[in-house]
Short mmCIF file of C-alpha atoms and ligand atoms in Angstrom, two decimals:
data_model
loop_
_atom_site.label_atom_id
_atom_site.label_comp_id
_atom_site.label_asym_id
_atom_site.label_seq_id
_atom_site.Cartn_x
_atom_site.Cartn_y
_atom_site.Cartn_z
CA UNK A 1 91.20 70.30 61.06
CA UNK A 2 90.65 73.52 63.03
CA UNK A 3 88.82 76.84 61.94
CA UNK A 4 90.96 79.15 59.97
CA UNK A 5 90.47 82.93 60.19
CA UNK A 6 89.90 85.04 56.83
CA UNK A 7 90.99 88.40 56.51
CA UNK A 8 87.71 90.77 56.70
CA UNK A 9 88.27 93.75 55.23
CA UNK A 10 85.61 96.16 52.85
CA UNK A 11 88.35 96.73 50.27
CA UNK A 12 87.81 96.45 46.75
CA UNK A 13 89.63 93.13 44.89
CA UNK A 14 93.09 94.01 43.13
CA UNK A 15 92.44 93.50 39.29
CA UNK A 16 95.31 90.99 38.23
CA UNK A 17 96.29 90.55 35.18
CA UNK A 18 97.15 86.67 34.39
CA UNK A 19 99.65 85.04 31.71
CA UNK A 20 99.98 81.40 32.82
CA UNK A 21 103.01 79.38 31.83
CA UNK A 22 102.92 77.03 29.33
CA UNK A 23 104.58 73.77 31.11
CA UNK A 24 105.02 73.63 34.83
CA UNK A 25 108.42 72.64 35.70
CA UNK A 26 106.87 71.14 39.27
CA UNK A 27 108.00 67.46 38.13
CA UNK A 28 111.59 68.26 37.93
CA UNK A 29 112.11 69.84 41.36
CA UNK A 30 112.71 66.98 44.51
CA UNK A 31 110.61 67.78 46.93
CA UNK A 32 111.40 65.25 49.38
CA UNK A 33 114.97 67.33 49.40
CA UNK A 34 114.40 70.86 49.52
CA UNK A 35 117.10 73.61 49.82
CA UNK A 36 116.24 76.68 51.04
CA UNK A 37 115.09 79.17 48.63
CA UNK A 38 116.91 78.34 45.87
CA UNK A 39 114.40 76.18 43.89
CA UNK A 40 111.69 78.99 42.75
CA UNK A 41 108.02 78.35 41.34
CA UNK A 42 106.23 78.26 38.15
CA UNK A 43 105.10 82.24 38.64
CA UNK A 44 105.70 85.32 40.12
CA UNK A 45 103.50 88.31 40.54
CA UNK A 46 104.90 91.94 39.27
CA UNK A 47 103.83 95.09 39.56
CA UNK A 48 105.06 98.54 38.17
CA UNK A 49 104.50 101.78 39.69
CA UNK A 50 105.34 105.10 37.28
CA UNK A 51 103.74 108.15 37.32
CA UNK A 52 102.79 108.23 40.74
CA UNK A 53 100.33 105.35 40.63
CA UNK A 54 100.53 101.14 40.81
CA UNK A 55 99.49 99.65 37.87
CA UNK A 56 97.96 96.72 36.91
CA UNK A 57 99.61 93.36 38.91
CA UNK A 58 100.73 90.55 36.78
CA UNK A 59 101.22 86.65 37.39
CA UNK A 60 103.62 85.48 35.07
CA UNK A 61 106.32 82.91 34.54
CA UNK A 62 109.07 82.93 36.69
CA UNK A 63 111.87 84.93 34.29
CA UNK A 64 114.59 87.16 34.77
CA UNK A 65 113.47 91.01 35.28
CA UNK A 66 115.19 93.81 33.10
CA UNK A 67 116.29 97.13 34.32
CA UNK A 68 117.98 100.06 33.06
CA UNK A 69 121.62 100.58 34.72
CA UNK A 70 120.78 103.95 35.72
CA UNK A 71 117.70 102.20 38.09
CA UNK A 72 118.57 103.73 41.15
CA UNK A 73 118.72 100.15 43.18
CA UNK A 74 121.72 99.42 41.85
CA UNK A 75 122.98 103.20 43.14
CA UNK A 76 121.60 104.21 45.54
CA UNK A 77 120.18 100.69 47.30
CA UNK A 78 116.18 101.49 47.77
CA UNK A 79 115.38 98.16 48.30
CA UNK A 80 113.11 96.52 51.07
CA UNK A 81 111.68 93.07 50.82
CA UNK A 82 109.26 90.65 53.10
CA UNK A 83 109.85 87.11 54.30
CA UNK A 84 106.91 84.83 54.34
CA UNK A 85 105.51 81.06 54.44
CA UNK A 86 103.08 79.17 53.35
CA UNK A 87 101.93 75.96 54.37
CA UNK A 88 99.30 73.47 53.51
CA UNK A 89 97.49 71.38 56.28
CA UNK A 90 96.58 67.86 55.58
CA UNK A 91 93.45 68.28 53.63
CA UNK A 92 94.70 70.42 51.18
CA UNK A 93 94.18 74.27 51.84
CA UNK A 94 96.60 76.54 51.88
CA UNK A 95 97.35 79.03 54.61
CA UNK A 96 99.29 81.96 55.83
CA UNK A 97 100.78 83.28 59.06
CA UNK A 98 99.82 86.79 60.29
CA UNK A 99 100.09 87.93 56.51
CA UNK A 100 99.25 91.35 57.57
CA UNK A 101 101.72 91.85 59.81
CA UNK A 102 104.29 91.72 56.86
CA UNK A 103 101.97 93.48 54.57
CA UNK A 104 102.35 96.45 57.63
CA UNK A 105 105.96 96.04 58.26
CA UNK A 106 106.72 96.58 54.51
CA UNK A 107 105.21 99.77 54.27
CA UNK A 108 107.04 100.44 57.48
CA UNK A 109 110.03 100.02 55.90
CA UNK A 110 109.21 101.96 52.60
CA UNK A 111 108.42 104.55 54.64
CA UNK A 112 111.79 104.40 55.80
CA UNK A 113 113.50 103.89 52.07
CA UNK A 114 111.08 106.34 50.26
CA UNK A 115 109.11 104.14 48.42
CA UNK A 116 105.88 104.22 47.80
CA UNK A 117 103.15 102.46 50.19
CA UNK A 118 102.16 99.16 48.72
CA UNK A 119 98.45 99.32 48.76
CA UNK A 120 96.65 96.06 51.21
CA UNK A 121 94.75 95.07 47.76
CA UNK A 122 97.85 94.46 45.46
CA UNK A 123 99.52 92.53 48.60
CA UNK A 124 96.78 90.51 49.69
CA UNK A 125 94.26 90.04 46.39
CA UNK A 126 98.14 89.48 44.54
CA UNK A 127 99.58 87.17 47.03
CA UNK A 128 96.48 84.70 47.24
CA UNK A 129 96.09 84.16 44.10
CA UNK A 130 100.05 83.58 42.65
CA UNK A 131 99.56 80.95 45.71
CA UNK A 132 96.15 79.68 43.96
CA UNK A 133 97.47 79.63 40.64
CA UNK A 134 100.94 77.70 42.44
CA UNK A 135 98.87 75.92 45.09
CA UNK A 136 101.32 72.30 43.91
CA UNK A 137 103.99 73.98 44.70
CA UNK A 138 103.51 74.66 48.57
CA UNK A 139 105.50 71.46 50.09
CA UNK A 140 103.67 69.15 52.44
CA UNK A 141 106.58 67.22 54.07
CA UNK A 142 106.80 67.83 57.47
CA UNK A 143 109.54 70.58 57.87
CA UNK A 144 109.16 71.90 54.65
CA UNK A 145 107.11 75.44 53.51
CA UNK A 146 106.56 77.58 50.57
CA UNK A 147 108.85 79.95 51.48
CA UNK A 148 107.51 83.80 49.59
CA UNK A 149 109.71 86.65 49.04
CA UNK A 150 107.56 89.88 48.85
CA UNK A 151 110.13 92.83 47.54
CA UNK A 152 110.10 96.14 46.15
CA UNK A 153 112.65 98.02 45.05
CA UNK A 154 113.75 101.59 42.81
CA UNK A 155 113.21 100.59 39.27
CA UNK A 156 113.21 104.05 38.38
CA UNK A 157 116.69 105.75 36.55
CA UNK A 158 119.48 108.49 37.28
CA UNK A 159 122.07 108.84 39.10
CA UNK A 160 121.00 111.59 41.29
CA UNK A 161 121.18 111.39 44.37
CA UNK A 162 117.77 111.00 45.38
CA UNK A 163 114.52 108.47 45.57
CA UNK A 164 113.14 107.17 42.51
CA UNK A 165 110.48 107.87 40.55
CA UNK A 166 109.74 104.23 39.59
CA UNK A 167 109.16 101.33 42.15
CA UNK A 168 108.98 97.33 40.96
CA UNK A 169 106.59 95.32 43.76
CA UNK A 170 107.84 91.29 43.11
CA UNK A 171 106.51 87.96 44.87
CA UNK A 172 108.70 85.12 44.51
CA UNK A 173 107.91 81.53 45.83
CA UNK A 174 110.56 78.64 46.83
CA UNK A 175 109.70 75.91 48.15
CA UNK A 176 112.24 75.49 51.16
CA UNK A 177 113.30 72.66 53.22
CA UNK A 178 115.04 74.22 56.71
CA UNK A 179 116.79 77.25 56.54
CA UNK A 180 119.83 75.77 59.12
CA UNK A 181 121.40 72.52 58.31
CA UNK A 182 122.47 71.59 61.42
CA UNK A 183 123.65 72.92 64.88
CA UNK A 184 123.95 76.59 65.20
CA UNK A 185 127.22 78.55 66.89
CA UNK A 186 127.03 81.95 67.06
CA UNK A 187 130.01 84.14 67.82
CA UNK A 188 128.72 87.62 69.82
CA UNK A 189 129.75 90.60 67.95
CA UNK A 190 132.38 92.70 69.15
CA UNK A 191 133.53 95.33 66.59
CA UNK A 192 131.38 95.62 64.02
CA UNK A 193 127.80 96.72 63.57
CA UNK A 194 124.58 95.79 61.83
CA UNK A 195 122.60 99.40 62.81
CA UNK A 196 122.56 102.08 64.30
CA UNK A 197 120.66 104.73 65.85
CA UNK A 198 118.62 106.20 64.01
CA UNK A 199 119.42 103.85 60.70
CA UNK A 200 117.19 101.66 59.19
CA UNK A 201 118.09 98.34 61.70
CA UNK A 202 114.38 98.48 62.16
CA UNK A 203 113.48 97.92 58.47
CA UNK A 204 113.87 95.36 56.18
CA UNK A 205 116.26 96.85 54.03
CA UNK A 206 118.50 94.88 52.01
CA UNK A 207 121.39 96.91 52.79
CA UNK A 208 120.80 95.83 56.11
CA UNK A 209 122.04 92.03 55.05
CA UNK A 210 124.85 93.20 52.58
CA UNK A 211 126.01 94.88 56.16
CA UNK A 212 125.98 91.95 57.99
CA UNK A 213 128.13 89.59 55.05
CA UNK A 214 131.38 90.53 55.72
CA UNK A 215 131.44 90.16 59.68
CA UNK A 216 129.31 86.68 59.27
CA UNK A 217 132.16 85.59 56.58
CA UNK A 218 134.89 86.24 58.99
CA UNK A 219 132.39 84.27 61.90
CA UNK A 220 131.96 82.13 59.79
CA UNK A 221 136.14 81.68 59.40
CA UNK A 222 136.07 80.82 62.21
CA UNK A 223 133.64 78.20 62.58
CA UNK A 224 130.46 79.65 63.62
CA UNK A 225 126.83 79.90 61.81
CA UNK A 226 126.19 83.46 62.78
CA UNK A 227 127.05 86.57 64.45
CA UNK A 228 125.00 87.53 67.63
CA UNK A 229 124.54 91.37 67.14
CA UNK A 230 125.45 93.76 70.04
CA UNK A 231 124.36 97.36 69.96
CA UNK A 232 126.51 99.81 68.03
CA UNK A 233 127.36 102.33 70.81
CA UNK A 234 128.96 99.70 73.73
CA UNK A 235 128.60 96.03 71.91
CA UNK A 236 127.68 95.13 75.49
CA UNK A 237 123.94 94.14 74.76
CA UNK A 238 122.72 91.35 72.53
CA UNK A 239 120.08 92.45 70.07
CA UNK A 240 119.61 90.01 67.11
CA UNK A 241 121.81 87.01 65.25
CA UNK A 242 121.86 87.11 61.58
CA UNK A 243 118.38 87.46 60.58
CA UNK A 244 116.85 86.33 63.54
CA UNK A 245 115.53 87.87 66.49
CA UNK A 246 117.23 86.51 69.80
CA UNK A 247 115.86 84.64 73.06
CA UNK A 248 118.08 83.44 76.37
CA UNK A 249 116.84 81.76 79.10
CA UNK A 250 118.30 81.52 82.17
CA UNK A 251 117.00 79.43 84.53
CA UNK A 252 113.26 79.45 83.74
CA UNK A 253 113.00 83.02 82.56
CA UNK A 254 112.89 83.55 78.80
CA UNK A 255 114.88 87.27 77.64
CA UNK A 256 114.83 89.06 74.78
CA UNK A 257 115.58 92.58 73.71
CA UNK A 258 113.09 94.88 73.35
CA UNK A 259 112.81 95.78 69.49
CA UNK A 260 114.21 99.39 68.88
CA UNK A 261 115.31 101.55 65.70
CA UNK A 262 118.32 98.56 65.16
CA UNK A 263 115.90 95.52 65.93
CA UNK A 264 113.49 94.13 63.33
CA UNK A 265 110.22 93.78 65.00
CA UNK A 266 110.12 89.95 64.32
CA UNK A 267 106.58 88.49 63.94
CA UNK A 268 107.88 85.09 64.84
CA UNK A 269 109.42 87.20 68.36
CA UNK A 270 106.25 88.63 68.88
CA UNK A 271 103.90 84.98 68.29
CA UNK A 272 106.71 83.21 70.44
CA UNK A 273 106.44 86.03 72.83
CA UNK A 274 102.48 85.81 73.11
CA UNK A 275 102.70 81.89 73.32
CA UNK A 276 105.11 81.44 75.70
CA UNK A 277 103.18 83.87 78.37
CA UNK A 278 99.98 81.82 77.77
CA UNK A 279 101.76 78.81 78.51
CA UNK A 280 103.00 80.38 81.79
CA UNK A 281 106.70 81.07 80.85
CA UNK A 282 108.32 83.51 82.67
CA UNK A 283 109.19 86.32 80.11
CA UNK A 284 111.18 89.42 79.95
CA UNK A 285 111.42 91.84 77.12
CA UNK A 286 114.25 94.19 78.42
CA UNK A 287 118.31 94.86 77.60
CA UNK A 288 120.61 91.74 77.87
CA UNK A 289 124.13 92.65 78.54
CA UNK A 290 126.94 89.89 77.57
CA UNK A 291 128.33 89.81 80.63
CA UNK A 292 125.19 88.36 82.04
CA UNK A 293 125.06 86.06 79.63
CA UNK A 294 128.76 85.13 80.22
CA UNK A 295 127.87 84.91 83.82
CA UNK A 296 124.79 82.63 83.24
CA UNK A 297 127.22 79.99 80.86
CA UNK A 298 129.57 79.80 83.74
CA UNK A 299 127.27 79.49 86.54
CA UNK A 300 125.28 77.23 84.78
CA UNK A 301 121.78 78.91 84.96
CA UNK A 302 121.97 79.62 80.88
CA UNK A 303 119.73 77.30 80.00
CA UNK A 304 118.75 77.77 76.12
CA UNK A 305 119.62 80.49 73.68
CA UNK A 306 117.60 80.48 70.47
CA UNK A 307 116.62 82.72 67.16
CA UNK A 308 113.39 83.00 65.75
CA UNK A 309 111.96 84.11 62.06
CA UNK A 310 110.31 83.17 59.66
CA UNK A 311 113.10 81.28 57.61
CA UNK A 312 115.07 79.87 60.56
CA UNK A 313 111.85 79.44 62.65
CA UNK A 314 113.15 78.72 65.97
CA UNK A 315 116.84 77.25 65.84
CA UNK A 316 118.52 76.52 69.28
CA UNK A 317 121.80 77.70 69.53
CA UNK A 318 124.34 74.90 70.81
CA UNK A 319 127.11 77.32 71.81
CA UNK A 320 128.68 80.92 71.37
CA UNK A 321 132.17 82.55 71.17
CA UNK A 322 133.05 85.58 72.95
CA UNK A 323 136.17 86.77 73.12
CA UNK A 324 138.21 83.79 71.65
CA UNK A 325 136.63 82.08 74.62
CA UNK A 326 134.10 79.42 73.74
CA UNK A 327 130.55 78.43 75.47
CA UNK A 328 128.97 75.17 75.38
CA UNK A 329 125.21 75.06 76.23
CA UNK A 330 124.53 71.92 76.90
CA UNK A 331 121.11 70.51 75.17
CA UNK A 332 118.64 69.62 77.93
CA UNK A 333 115.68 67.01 77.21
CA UNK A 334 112.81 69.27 76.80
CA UNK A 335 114.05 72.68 75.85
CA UNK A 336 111.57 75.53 75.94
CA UNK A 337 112.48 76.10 71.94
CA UNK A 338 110.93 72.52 70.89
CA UNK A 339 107.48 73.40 73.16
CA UNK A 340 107.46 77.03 71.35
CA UNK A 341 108.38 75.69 67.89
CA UNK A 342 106.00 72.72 68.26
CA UNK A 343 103.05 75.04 69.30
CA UNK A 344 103.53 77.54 66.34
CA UNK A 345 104.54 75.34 63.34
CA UNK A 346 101.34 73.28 64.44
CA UNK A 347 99.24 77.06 64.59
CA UNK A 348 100.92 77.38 61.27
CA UNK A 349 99.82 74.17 59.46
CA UNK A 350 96.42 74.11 61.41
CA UNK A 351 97.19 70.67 63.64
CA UNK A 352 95.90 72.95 66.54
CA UNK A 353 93.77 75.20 67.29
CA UNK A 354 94.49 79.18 66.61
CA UNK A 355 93.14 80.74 69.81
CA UNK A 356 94.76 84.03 68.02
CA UNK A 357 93.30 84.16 64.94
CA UNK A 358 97.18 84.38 62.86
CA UNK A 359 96.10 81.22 60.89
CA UNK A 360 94.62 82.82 56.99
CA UNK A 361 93.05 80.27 54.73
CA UNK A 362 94.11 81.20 51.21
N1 LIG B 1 115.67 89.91 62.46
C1 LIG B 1 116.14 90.00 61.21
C2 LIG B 1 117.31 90.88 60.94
C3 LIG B 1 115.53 89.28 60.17
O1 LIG B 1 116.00 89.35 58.92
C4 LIG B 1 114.41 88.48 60.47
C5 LIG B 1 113.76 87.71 59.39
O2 LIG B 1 112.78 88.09 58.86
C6 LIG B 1 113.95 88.44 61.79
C7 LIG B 1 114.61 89.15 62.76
C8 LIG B 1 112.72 87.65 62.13
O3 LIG B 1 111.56 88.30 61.68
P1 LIG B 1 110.26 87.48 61.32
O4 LIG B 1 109.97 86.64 62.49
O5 LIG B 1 109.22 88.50 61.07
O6 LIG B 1 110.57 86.69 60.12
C1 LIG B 2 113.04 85.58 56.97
O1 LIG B 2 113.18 84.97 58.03
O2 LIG B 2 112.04 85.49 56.29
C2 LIG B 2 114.09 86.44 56.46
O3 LIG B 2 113.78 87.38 55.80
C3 LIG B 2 115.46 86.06 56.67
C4 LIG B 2 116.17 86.03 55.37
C5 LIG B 2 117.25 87.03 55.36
C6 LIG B 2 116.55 84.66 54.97
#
């Protein structure tokens, strides 16, 4: 076991407010075959805020939520969530990744969607202990993660035009088995768009995703996994695919897209990003136009294309369409996406050492 890092921070503790469930419904769930998020925990952790302040968080059972059908999230769409994991090593304790990070990127993106900063104490303080209270519930099988959606949305009513003035902050747990099944094909994006300039690309809204169905169902037609995401104005750069940031590498050089008002700024990009330097990889963060890509395929110096996230973690992608033409990339025997995903799912579940300090014991 290596050394874990613990957030330091002079806060005060979040007062929660605790109503445990009666009977656990751990013993029904198969953990040995996990979807992915679709298989939720025994509690979640909700908290209101109305009249200008967050109240009280509660951990309670796992139920359905009611809402008025004036709440302005089903108008109007504030809505922003988080994607996290936890993971437990093999003496028991629980730990996160970079939990701050997402703590900082969802106020980003409230920011964004006029809702109210969630305060560090109600993310943290909450957070560790619904994962206390659910500790059985974080999977050990290799592959396998508590997956935790962090979400806040406009709880508050009318059908004016304009933000709420009543915000819901959820956690949900799943435990989740891989978020891919098998290979992934991704088709690069030629029409449509998932941002824009000056849009909210960058955040994590969920109209973002209800933007991106209807061009991955007709992908999806036509026998791909996802869509590779071009930028609005020309479609001739690759930005992101589905809800994963993008890398390429052509001959030993790894490329991604800088992150920009359309990009999420990925904390799995940005840990892949810092790994792969320390481990000498050749990396570029600038613009990747198709055609180079196109050109790399053909001439045979495209060596790997992958995504990275949370969910997905790092999934290789086996071949794109572009242009009704189709591009094999042929799996080589030590890809540069095994190394990386190696290295940060064992940072992640504390089989190595953390020279960053991203590991947080619970
Ligand atoms: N891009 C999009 C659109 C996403 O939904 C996600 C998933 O969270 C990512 C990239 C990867 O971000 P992260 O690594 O922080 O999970
Ligand atoms: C994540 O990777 O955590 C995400 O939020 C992706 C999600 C849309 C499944």
């Amino acid at each position: 076991m290596y050394i874990c890092f613990s957030i330091q921070s002079n806060r005060m503790k979040s007062k929660i407010e605790i109503q445990p469930i009666e009977k656990s419904k751990i013993n029904s769930v198969d953990f040995d075959n996990l979807p992915f998020g679709s298989v939720y925990s025994d509690h979640m952790l909700e908290c209101d805020y109305i009249n200008g302040e967050w109240k009280t968080p509660v951990i309670k059972p796992y139920s359905p939520i009611s809402l008025d059908p004036a709440a302005k999230i089903f108008h109007y769409g504030q809505s922003i969530f988080e994607g996290m994991k936890a993971y437990k090593d093999t003496h028991g304790n629980s730990l996160l990744f970079r939990p701050l990070e997402n703590w900082k990127r969802l106020n980003k993106s409230a920011e964004r969607l006029v809702i109210p900063h969630i305060p560090e104490e109600i993310f943290m303080d909450g957070l560790k202990k619904l994962l206390e209270i659910d500790t059985n519930w974080i999977p050990t099988n290799e592959g396998s993660s508590l997956y935790i959606r962090p979400f806040m949305f406009a709880s508050g009513i009318g059908f004016h035009a304009s933000p709420a003035d009543a915000y819901k902050f959820i956690i949900c747990t799943a435990p989740s088995g891989a978020y891919f099944g098998g290979e992934v094909k991704v088709l690069i994006e030629e029409k449509y768009a998932r941002a824009a300039n000056g849009g909210v690309g960058f955040a994590k809204a969920g109209g973002n995703y209800a933007a991106q169905f209807y061009p991955t169902q007709l992908a999806i037609e036509k026998g791909y996994n996802q869509v590779i995401w071009t930028d609005d104005n020309s479609h001739e750069y690759i930005e992101e695919a589905g809800a994963m940031n993008i890398f390429v590498r052509i001959n030993d050089t790894l490329i991604t897209s800088p992150t920009n008002d359309r990009i999420l700024d990925g904390i799995t990009r940005k840990s892949i990003i810092q790994i792969a330097k320390d481990m000498n990889i050749d990396v570029e963060i600038r613009k990747i136009s198709v055609s180079e890509v196109i050109a790399a395929a053909q001439n045979g110096s495209l060596k790997e294309m992958f995504g990275a996230g949370t969910a997905a973690v790092i999934s290789p992608i086996s071949g794109f369409g572009y242009q009704e033409t189709e591009y094999d990339i042929p799996a080589l025997k030590t890809p540069f996406a095994e190394i990386l995903k190696k290295t940060i799912t064992d940072i992640q579940t504390n089989k190595a050492k953390d020279p960053y300090g991203w590991r947080v014991m619970v």
